[in-house]
Amino acid sequence: MPRIQIPLPIQTSESDVRPWSQQAVVNAYVEAAEGGAITQARISRTGGLKAFSTLGTSLGVRGMQTMAGILYAVAGDKLYKVARDGTATALTGKSILGNTPVSMAANRNQLVFCTDTGDGYIYEPDGNAKVERILDNDPDWLPATRVVNFDDRAVYMRKTSEEYFISALANFDALDALEFASAEKHPDLLVSMIADHGELWLFGEETTEVWFNSGAADFPFARIDGGVIERGCGARMGVAKEDNTVFWLGEDRTIYRANGYEPQRISTHAIEADLQDMAVVSDCIAWAWSENGHKFIAFVFPSGNKAYVFDAATGRWHERKTGIGSDAVLWRAGCQMEAYGKVMIGDRTTGAIYEVDRNTYTEAGQPMEYAVTTLPLYQGEERLFFAGLDANFDGGQGLLTGQGSDPQVMLTVSRDGGYTFGTELTRSLGERGKYKDRVRWNRLGQGREMVFRLRVTDPVPVTLLDMRADVERGAA
């Protein structure tokens, strides 16, 4: 009987025409072989989230920032100091307005942050050690919604304006009403900004300008010659930097990375179609981190209920979700910061901070689903009869006791190109040490456009290497 290879997905790309491409990779990433390997690629489970700290609120974490090696987090209406052992202390002072993500920046002894309401706050541990509202102490404050540290000055993006204003050198709350500039090459409002490689990127509604520190006495920053990009930004928090460049959600609902001062499209048509269908994308949150040698850039769309992650190492996309099966919801991650030698994730919906851990396969003890949906298997108009299907996993990785001691993989089959799936069929991935156990399903029926979906919810490492099937071809 002929044996054929099942085409594994290379990334998440769920087309609106499902028989054309229904491939999906959820809480997993595709890794290409480097040098010799039995397969050209593998699909590995992502690291899970390990509990690190619980802040004193049931409201979500709105932002995190390190200052002088210490982690700080805004959750609800308070700022928290989070120690190396995870102990969290609520800091006194002003209540923080709003309930959306905050933009944060710090120098050695000042932490500042802005809300979408335009309010700015500062915390100085060496001063009165209270959270202060900047406007209360400085009448030169203007409503601002983003802040970055650029050459040891705080740069504030004025709300609903083309303007930004700056602090004094090494003094983030020392403001001067004359220390402002406009991104005015094109008359569009500023949406976001980021500092990267000694440059200040100012993202407008339609265009982007790149500035540098000229050292001029009257105003230290100036626009770079040729540093105008004919592409804007679609979200205040939809910008991140990683892999020696800048990534952002464009105003046209396309995701870009900067190639010099040229926008390079990295989103797929399937992702772009998904973004076009979303009622709102302006609440997109972007951030980046390293995991297991991969540079990941996340774009989370709370209103759209999707979290897409780009792998700069491979140029491929995958999805992240929280929960399993039909109960899966938007990924709980809302912000990220590296602290204490760890990658920290703040929970959007609770006051919890997690550590990304490659050897954890749950989200704070809750099941985390690994899911892979193959490309449609299509052989023209021929009908395919499946006598058996083998999935080659790195088996024998079961736990010694408890859930996961005999980990299971669930298979569902679609015979209509991915529109509908049948009953789930379960097989063992192999108990600890049973490395050669086969994962096989027999008598899977027939169809012309077969799609296979594999799921694992047990808290074990999962790596899919290959799928092959015993197939007879029949008349149309």
PDB file of N, CA and C in Angstrom, residues 136-196:
ATOM      1  N   ASP A 136       0.574  67.857  38.956  1.00  0.00           N
ATOM      2  CA  ASP A 136       0.364  68.480  40.258  1.00  0.00           C
ATOM      3  C   ASP A 136       1.566  69.318  40.685  1.00  0.00           C
ATOM      4  N   ASN A 137       2.739  68.994  40.153  1.00  0.00           N
ATOM      5  CA  ASN A 137       3.968  69.681  40.567  1.00  0.00           C
ATOM      6  C   ASN A 137       4.609  70.499  39.462  1.00  0.00           C
ATOM      7  N   ASP A 138       4.132  70.358  38.230  1.00  0.00           N
ATOM      8  CA  ASP A 138       4.740  71.076  37.118  1.00  0.00           C
ATOM      9  C   ASP A 138       3.651  71.527  36.140  1.00  0.00           C
ATOM     10  N   PRO A 139       3.370  72.842  36.103  1.00  0.00           N
ATOM     11  CA  PRO A 139       2.314  73.345  35.219  1.00  0.00           C
ATOM     12  C   PRO A 139       2.666  73.233  33.738  1.00  0.00           C
ATOM     13  N   ASP A 140       3.933  72.912  33.410  1.00  0.00           N
ATOM     14  CA  ASP A 140       4.328  72.755  32.013  1.00  0.00           C
ATOM     15  C   ASP A 140       3.966  71.379  31.454  1.00  0.00           C
ATOM     16  N   TRP A 141       3.413  70.518  32.299  1.00  0.00           N
ATOM     17  CA  TRP A 141       2.995  69.206  31.799  1.00  0.00           C
ATOM     18  C   TRP A 141       1.878  69.360  30.777  1.00  0.00           C
ATOM     19  N   LEU A 142       2.002  68.622  29.686  1.00  0.00           N
ATOM     20  CA  LEU A 142       0.954  68.538  28.668  1.00  0.00           C
ATOM     21  C   LEU A 142       0.441  67.098  28.622  1.00  0.00           C
ATOM     22  N   PRO A 143      -0.848  66.897  28.331  1.00  0.00           N
ATOM     23  CA  PRO A 143      -1.357  65.515  28.266  1.00  0.00           C
ATOM     24  C   PRO A 143      -0.522  64.679  27.298  1.00  0.00           C
ATOM     25  N   ALA A 144      -0.020  63.548  27.776  1.00  0.00           N
ATOM     26  CA  ALA A 144       0.835  62.684  26.966  1.00  0.00           C
ATOM     27  C   ALA A 144       0.433  61.235  27.169  1.00  0.00           C
ATOM     28  N   THR A 145       0.557  60.439  26.114  1.00  0.00           N
ATOM     29  CA  THR A 145       0.102  59.050  26.172  1.00  0.00           C
ATOM     30  C   THR A 145       1.221  58.033  25.986  1.00  0.00           C
ATOM     31  N   ARG A 146       2.431  58.484  25.609  1.00  0.00           N
ATOM     32  CA  ARG A 146       3.573  57.573  25.531  1.00  0.00           C
ATOM     33  C   ARG A 146       4.815  58.289  26.018  1.00  0.00           C
ATOM     34  N   VAL A 147       5.769  57.509  26.534  1.00  0.00           N
ATOM     35  CA  VAL A 147       7.032  58.052  26.990  1.00  0.00           C
ATOM     36  C   VAL A 147       8.136  57.044  26.698  1.00  0.00           C
ATOM     37  N   VAL A 148       9.332  57.551  26.308  1.00  0.00           N
ATOM     38  CA  VAL A 148      10.509  56.716  26.143  1.00  0.00           C
ATOM     39  C   VAL A 148      11.700  57.454  26.744  1.00  0.00           C
ATOM     40  N   ASN A 149      12.702  56.696  27.123  1.00  0.00           N
ATOM     41  CA  ASN A 149      13.985  57.258  27.538  1.00  0.00           C
ATOM     42  C   ASN A 149      14.873  57.310  26.309  1.00  0.00           C
ATOM     43  N   PHE A 150      15.202  58.533  25.893  1.00  0.00           N
ATOM     44  CA  PHE A 150      16.051  58.710  24.718  1.00  0.00           C
ATOM     45  C   PHE A 150      17.224  59.597  25.100  1.00  0.00           C
ATOM     46  N   ASP A 151      18.411  59.000  25.130  1.00  0.00           N
ATOM     47  CA  ASP A 151      19.633  59.715  25.514  1.00  0.00           C
ATOM     48  C   ASP A 151      19.485  60.402  26.859  1.00  0.00           C
ATOM     49  N   ASP A 152      18.914  59.687  27.812  1.00  0.00           N
ATOM     50  CA  ASP A 152      18.765  60.122  29.202  1.00  0.00           C
ATOM     51  C   ASP A 152      17.835  61.316  29.363  1.00  0.00           C
ATOM     52  N   ARG A 153      16.939  61.493  28.427  1.00  0.00           N
ATOM     53  CA  ARG A 153      15.837  62.431  28.571  1.00  0.00           C
ATOM     54  C   ARG A 153      14.530  61.655  28.405  1.00  0.00           C
ATOM     55  N   ALA A 154      13.522  62.051  29.144  1.00  0.00           N
ATOM     56  CA  ALA A 154      12.196  61.512  28.905  1.00  0.00           C
ATOM     57  C   ALA A 154      11.592  62.254  27.719  1.00  0.00           C
ATOM     58  N   VAL A 155      11.123  61.497  26.746  1.00  0.00           N
ATOM     59  CA  VAL A 155      10.432  62.064  25.590  1.00  0.00           C
ATOM     60  C   VAL A 155       8.966  61.673  25.712  1.00  0.00           C
ATOM     61  N   TYR A 156       8.098  62.669  25.752  1.00  0.00           N
ATOM     62  CA  TYR A 156       6.668  62.450  25.941  1.00  0.00           C
ATOM     63  C   TYR A 156       5.916  62.755  24.644  1.00  0.00           C
ATOM     64  N   MET A 157       5.033  61.866  24.239  1.00  0.00           N
ATOM     65  CA  MET A 157       4.215  62.073  23.053  1.00  0.00           C
ATOM     66  C   MET A 157       2.908  62.749  23.465  1.00  0.00           C
ATOM     67  N   ARG A 158       2.730  63.975  23.016  1.00  0.00           N
ATOM     68  CA  ARG A 158       1.542  64.738  23.400  1.00  0.00           C
ATOM     69  C   ARG A 158       0.286  64.103  22.819  1.00  0.00           C
ATOM     70  N   LYS A 159      -0.744  64.041  23.616  1.00  0.00           N
ATOM     71  CA  LYS A 159      -1.997  63.406  23.211  1.00  0.00           C
ATOM     72  C   LYS A 159      -2.674  64.210  22.106  1.00  0.00           C
ATOM     73  N   THR A 160      -3.158  63.486  21.072  1.00  0.00           N
ATOM     74  CA  THR A 160      -3.912  64.067  19.958  1.00  0.00           C
ATOM     75  C   THR A 160      -3.182  65.270  19.383  1.00  0.00           C
ATOM     76  N   SER A 161      -1.950  65.039  18.966  1.00  0.00           N
ATOM     77  CA  SER A 161      -1.109  66.136  18.507  1.00  0.00           C
ATOM     78  C   SER A 161      -0.017  65.605  17.600  1.00  0.00           C
ATOM     79  N   GLU A 162       0.641  66.525  16.862  1.00  0.00           N
ATOM     80  CA  GLU A 162       1.844  66.200  16.112  1.00  0.00           C
ATOM     81  C   GLU A 162       3.091  66.367  16.975  1.00  0.00           C
ATOM     82  N   GLU A 163       2.929  66.860  18.197  1.00  0.00           N
ATOM     83  CA  GLU A 163       4.055  67.306  18.999  1.00  0.00           C
ATOM     84  C   GLU A 163       4.540  66.250  19.992  1.00  0.00           C
ATOM     85  N   TYR A 164       5.814  66.385  20.335  1.00  0.00           N
ATOM     86  CA  TYR A 164       6.364  65.699  21.494  1.00  0.00           C
ATOM     87  C   TYR A 164       7.167  66.715  22.289  1.00  0.00           C
ATOM     88  N   PHE A 165       7.325  66.471  23.575  1.00  0.00           N
ATOM     89  CA  PHE A 165       8.123  67.372  24.406  1.00  0.00           C
ATOM     90  C   PHE A 165       9.078  66.550  25.249  1.00  0.00           C
ATOM     91  N   ILE A 166      10.131  67.201  25.739  1.00  0.00           N
ATOM     92  CA  ILE A 166      11.216  66.474  26.384  1.00  0.00           C
ATOM     93  C   ILE A 166      11.520  67.055  27.754  1.00  0.00           C
ATOM     94  N   SER A 167      12.122  66.219  28.568  1.00  0.00           N
ATOM     95  CA  SER A 167      12.553  66.655  29.899  1.00  0.00           C
ATOM     96  C   SER A 167      13.973  67.194  29.838  1.00  0.00           C
ATOM     97  N   ALA A 168      14.416  67.700  30.974  1.00  0.00           N
ATOM     98  CA  ALA A 168      15.824  68.060  31.104  1.00  0.00           C
ATOM     99  C   ALA A 168      16.668  66.799  31.122  1.00  0.00           C
ATOM    100  N   LEU A 169      17.953  66.955  30.886  1.00  0.00           N
ATOM    101  CA  LEU A 169      18.863  65.822  30.875  1.00  0.00           C
ATOM    102  C   LEU A 169      18.914  65.189  32.266  1.00  0.00           C
ATOM    103  N   ALA A 170      18.664  63.885  32.334  1.00  0.00           N
ATOM    104  CA  ALA A 170      18.732  63.095  33.573  1.00  0.00           C
ATOM    105  C   ALA A 170      17.735  63.551  34.637  1.00  0.00           C
ATOM    106  N   ASN A 171      16.691  64.249  34.205  1.00  0.00           N
ATOM    107  CA  ASN A 171      15.668  64.706  35.160  1.00  0.00           C
ATOM    108  C   ASN A 171      14.311  64.650  34.459  1.00  0.00           C
ATOM    109  N   PHE A 172      13.631  63.538  34.631  1.00  0.00           N
ATOM    110  CA  PHE A 172      12.465  63.237  33.812  1.00  0.00           C
ATOM    111  C   PHE A 172      11.237  64.107  34.102  1.00  0.00           C
ATOM    112  N   ASP A 173      11.185  64.754  35.254  1.00  0.00           N
ATOM    113  CA  ASP A 173      10.029  65.605  35.538  1.00  0.00           C
ATOM    114  C   ASP A 173      10.389  67.089  35.532  1.00  0.00           C
ATOM    115  N   ALA A 174      11.565  67.427  35.018  1.00  0.00           N
ATOM    116  CA  ALA A 174      11.924  68.830  34.827  1.00  0.00           C
ATOM    117  C   ALA A 174      11.562  69.221  33.400  1.00  0.00           C
ATOM    118  N   LEU A 175      10.468  69.959  33.253  1.00  0.00           N
ATOM    119  CA  LEU A 175       9.925  70.275  31.938  1.00  0.00           C
ATOM    120  C   LEU A 175      10.038  71.767  31.669  1.00  0.00           C
ATOM    121  N   ASP A 176      10.117  72.090  30.391  1.00  0.00           N
ATOM    122  CA  ASP A 176      10.169  73.479  29.943  1.00  0.00           C
ATOM    123  C   ASP A 176       9.169  73.619  28.806  1.00  0.00           C
ATOM    124  N   ALA A 177       8.277  74.574  28.911  1.00  0.00           N
ATOM    125  CA  ALA A 177       7.223  74.733  27.912  1.00  0.00           C
ATOM    126  C   ALA A 177       7.770  74.971  26.512  1.00  0.00           C
ATOM    127  N   LEU A 178       9.031  75.380  26.401  1.00  0.00           N
ATOM    128  CA  LEU A 178       9.625  75.650  25.093  1.00  0.00           C
ATOM    129  C   LEU A 178      10.336  74.439  24.510  1.00  0.00           C
ATOM    130  N   GLU A 179      10.493  73.381  25.296  1.00  0.00           N
ATOM    131  CA  GLU A 179      11.231  72.203  24.837  1.00  0.00           C
ATOM    132  C   GLU A 179      10.285  71.204  24.175  1.00  0.00           C
ATOM    133  N   PHE A 180       9.840  71.549  22.963  1.00  0.00           N
ATOM    134  CA  PHE A 180       8.957  70.651  22.223  1.00  0.00           C
ATOM    135  C   PHE A 180       9.295  70.743  20.740  1.00  0.00           C
ATOM    136  N   ALA A 181       8.835  69.743  19.991  1.00  0.00           N
ATOM    137  CA  ALA A 181       9.029  69.730  18.546  1.00  0.00           C
ATOM    138  C   ALA A 181       7.848  69.015  17.912  1.00  0.00           C
ATOM    139  N   SER A 182       7.746  69.138  16.596  1.00  0.00           N
ATOM    140  CA  SER A 182       6.639  68.527  15.874  1.00  0.00           C
ATOM    141  C   SER A 182       7.166  67.610  14.784  1.00  0.00           C
ATOM    142  N   ALA A 183       6.539  66.462  14.653  1.00  0.00           N
ATOM    143  CA  ALA A 183       6.775  65.603  13.498  1.00  0.00           C
ATOM    144  C   ALA A 183       5.877  66.138  12.393  1.00  0.00           C
ATOM    145  N   GLU A 184       6.417  67.086  11.613  1.00  0.00           N
ATOM    146  CA  GLU A 184       5.556  67.906  10.770  1.00  0.00           C
ATOM    147  C   GLU A 184       5.874  67.790   9.276  1.00  0.00           C
ATOM    148  N   LYS A 185       6.691  66.808   8.902  1.00  0.00           N
ATOM    149  CA  LYS A 185       6.933  66.624   7.474  1.00  0.00           C
ATOM    150  C   LYS A 185       5.613  66.360   6.760  1.00  0.00           C
ATOM    151  N   HIS A 186       4.752  65.606   7.439  1.00  0.00           N
ATOM    152  CA  HIS A 186       3.394  65.386   6.960  1.00  0.00           C
ATOM    153  C   HIS A 186       2.440  65.727   8.093  1.00  0.00           C
ATOM    154  N   PRO A 187       1.313  66.349   7.808  1.00  0.00           N
ATOM    155  CA  PRO A 187       0.400  66.814   8.881  1.00  0.00           C
ATOM    156  C   PRO A 187      -0.508  65.714   9.412  1.00  0.00           C
ATOM    157  N   ASP A 188       0.071  64.698  10.084  1.00  0.00           N
ATOM    158  CA  ASP A 188      -0.752  63.668  10.703  1.00  0.00           C
ATOM    159  C   ASP A 188      -0.414  63.581  12.185  1.00  0.00           C
ATOM    160  N   LEU A 189      -1.369  63.155  12.988  1.00  0.00           N
ATOM    161  CA  LEU A 189      -1.204  63.089  14.428  1.00  0.00           C
ATOM    162  C   LEU A 189      -0.284  61.931  14.808  1.00  0.00           C
ATOM    163  N   LEU A 190       0.486  62.119  15.885  1.00  0.00           N
ATOM    164  CA  LEU A 190       1.322  61.040  16.387  1.00  0.00           C
ATOM    165  C   LEU A 190       0.472  59.957  17.040  1.00  0.00           C
ATOM    166  N   VAL A 191       0.851  58.712  16.800  1.00  0.00           N
ATOM    167  CA  VAL A 191       0.145  57.561  17.353  1.00  0.00           C
ATOM    168  C   VAL A 191       1.012  56.820  18.371  1.00  0.00           C
ATOM    169  N   SER A 192       2.313  56.675  18.067  1.00  0.00           N
ATOM    170  CA  SER A 192       3.196  55.915  18.948  1.00  0.00           C
ATOM    171  C   SER A 192       4.630  56.364  18.726  1.00  0.00           C
ATOM    172  N   MET A 193       5.544  55.862  19.532  1.00  0.00           N
ATOM    173  CA  MET A 193       6.958  56.152  19.337  1.00  0.00           C
ATOM    174  C   MET A 193       7.794  55.107  20.062  1.00  0.00           C
ATOM    175  N   ILE A 194       9.065  55.026  19.666  1.00  0.00           N
ATOM    176  CA  ILE A 194       9.992  54.099  20.302  1.00  0.00           C
ATOM    177  C   ILE A 194      11.409  54.606  20.080  1.00  0.00           C
ATOM    178  N   ALA A 195      12.302  54.341  21.019  1.00  0.00           N
ATOM    179  CA  ALA A 195      13.719  54.673  20.871  1.00  0.00           C
ATOM    180  C   ALA A 195      14.482  53.396  20.546  1.00  0.00           C
ATOM    181  N   ASP A 196      15.327  53.464  19.508  1.00  0.00           N
ATOM    182  CA  ASP A 196      16.059  52.266  19.088  1.00  0.00           C
ATOM    183  C   ASP A 196      17.360  52.664  18.403  1.00  0.00           C
TER     184      ASP A 196
END
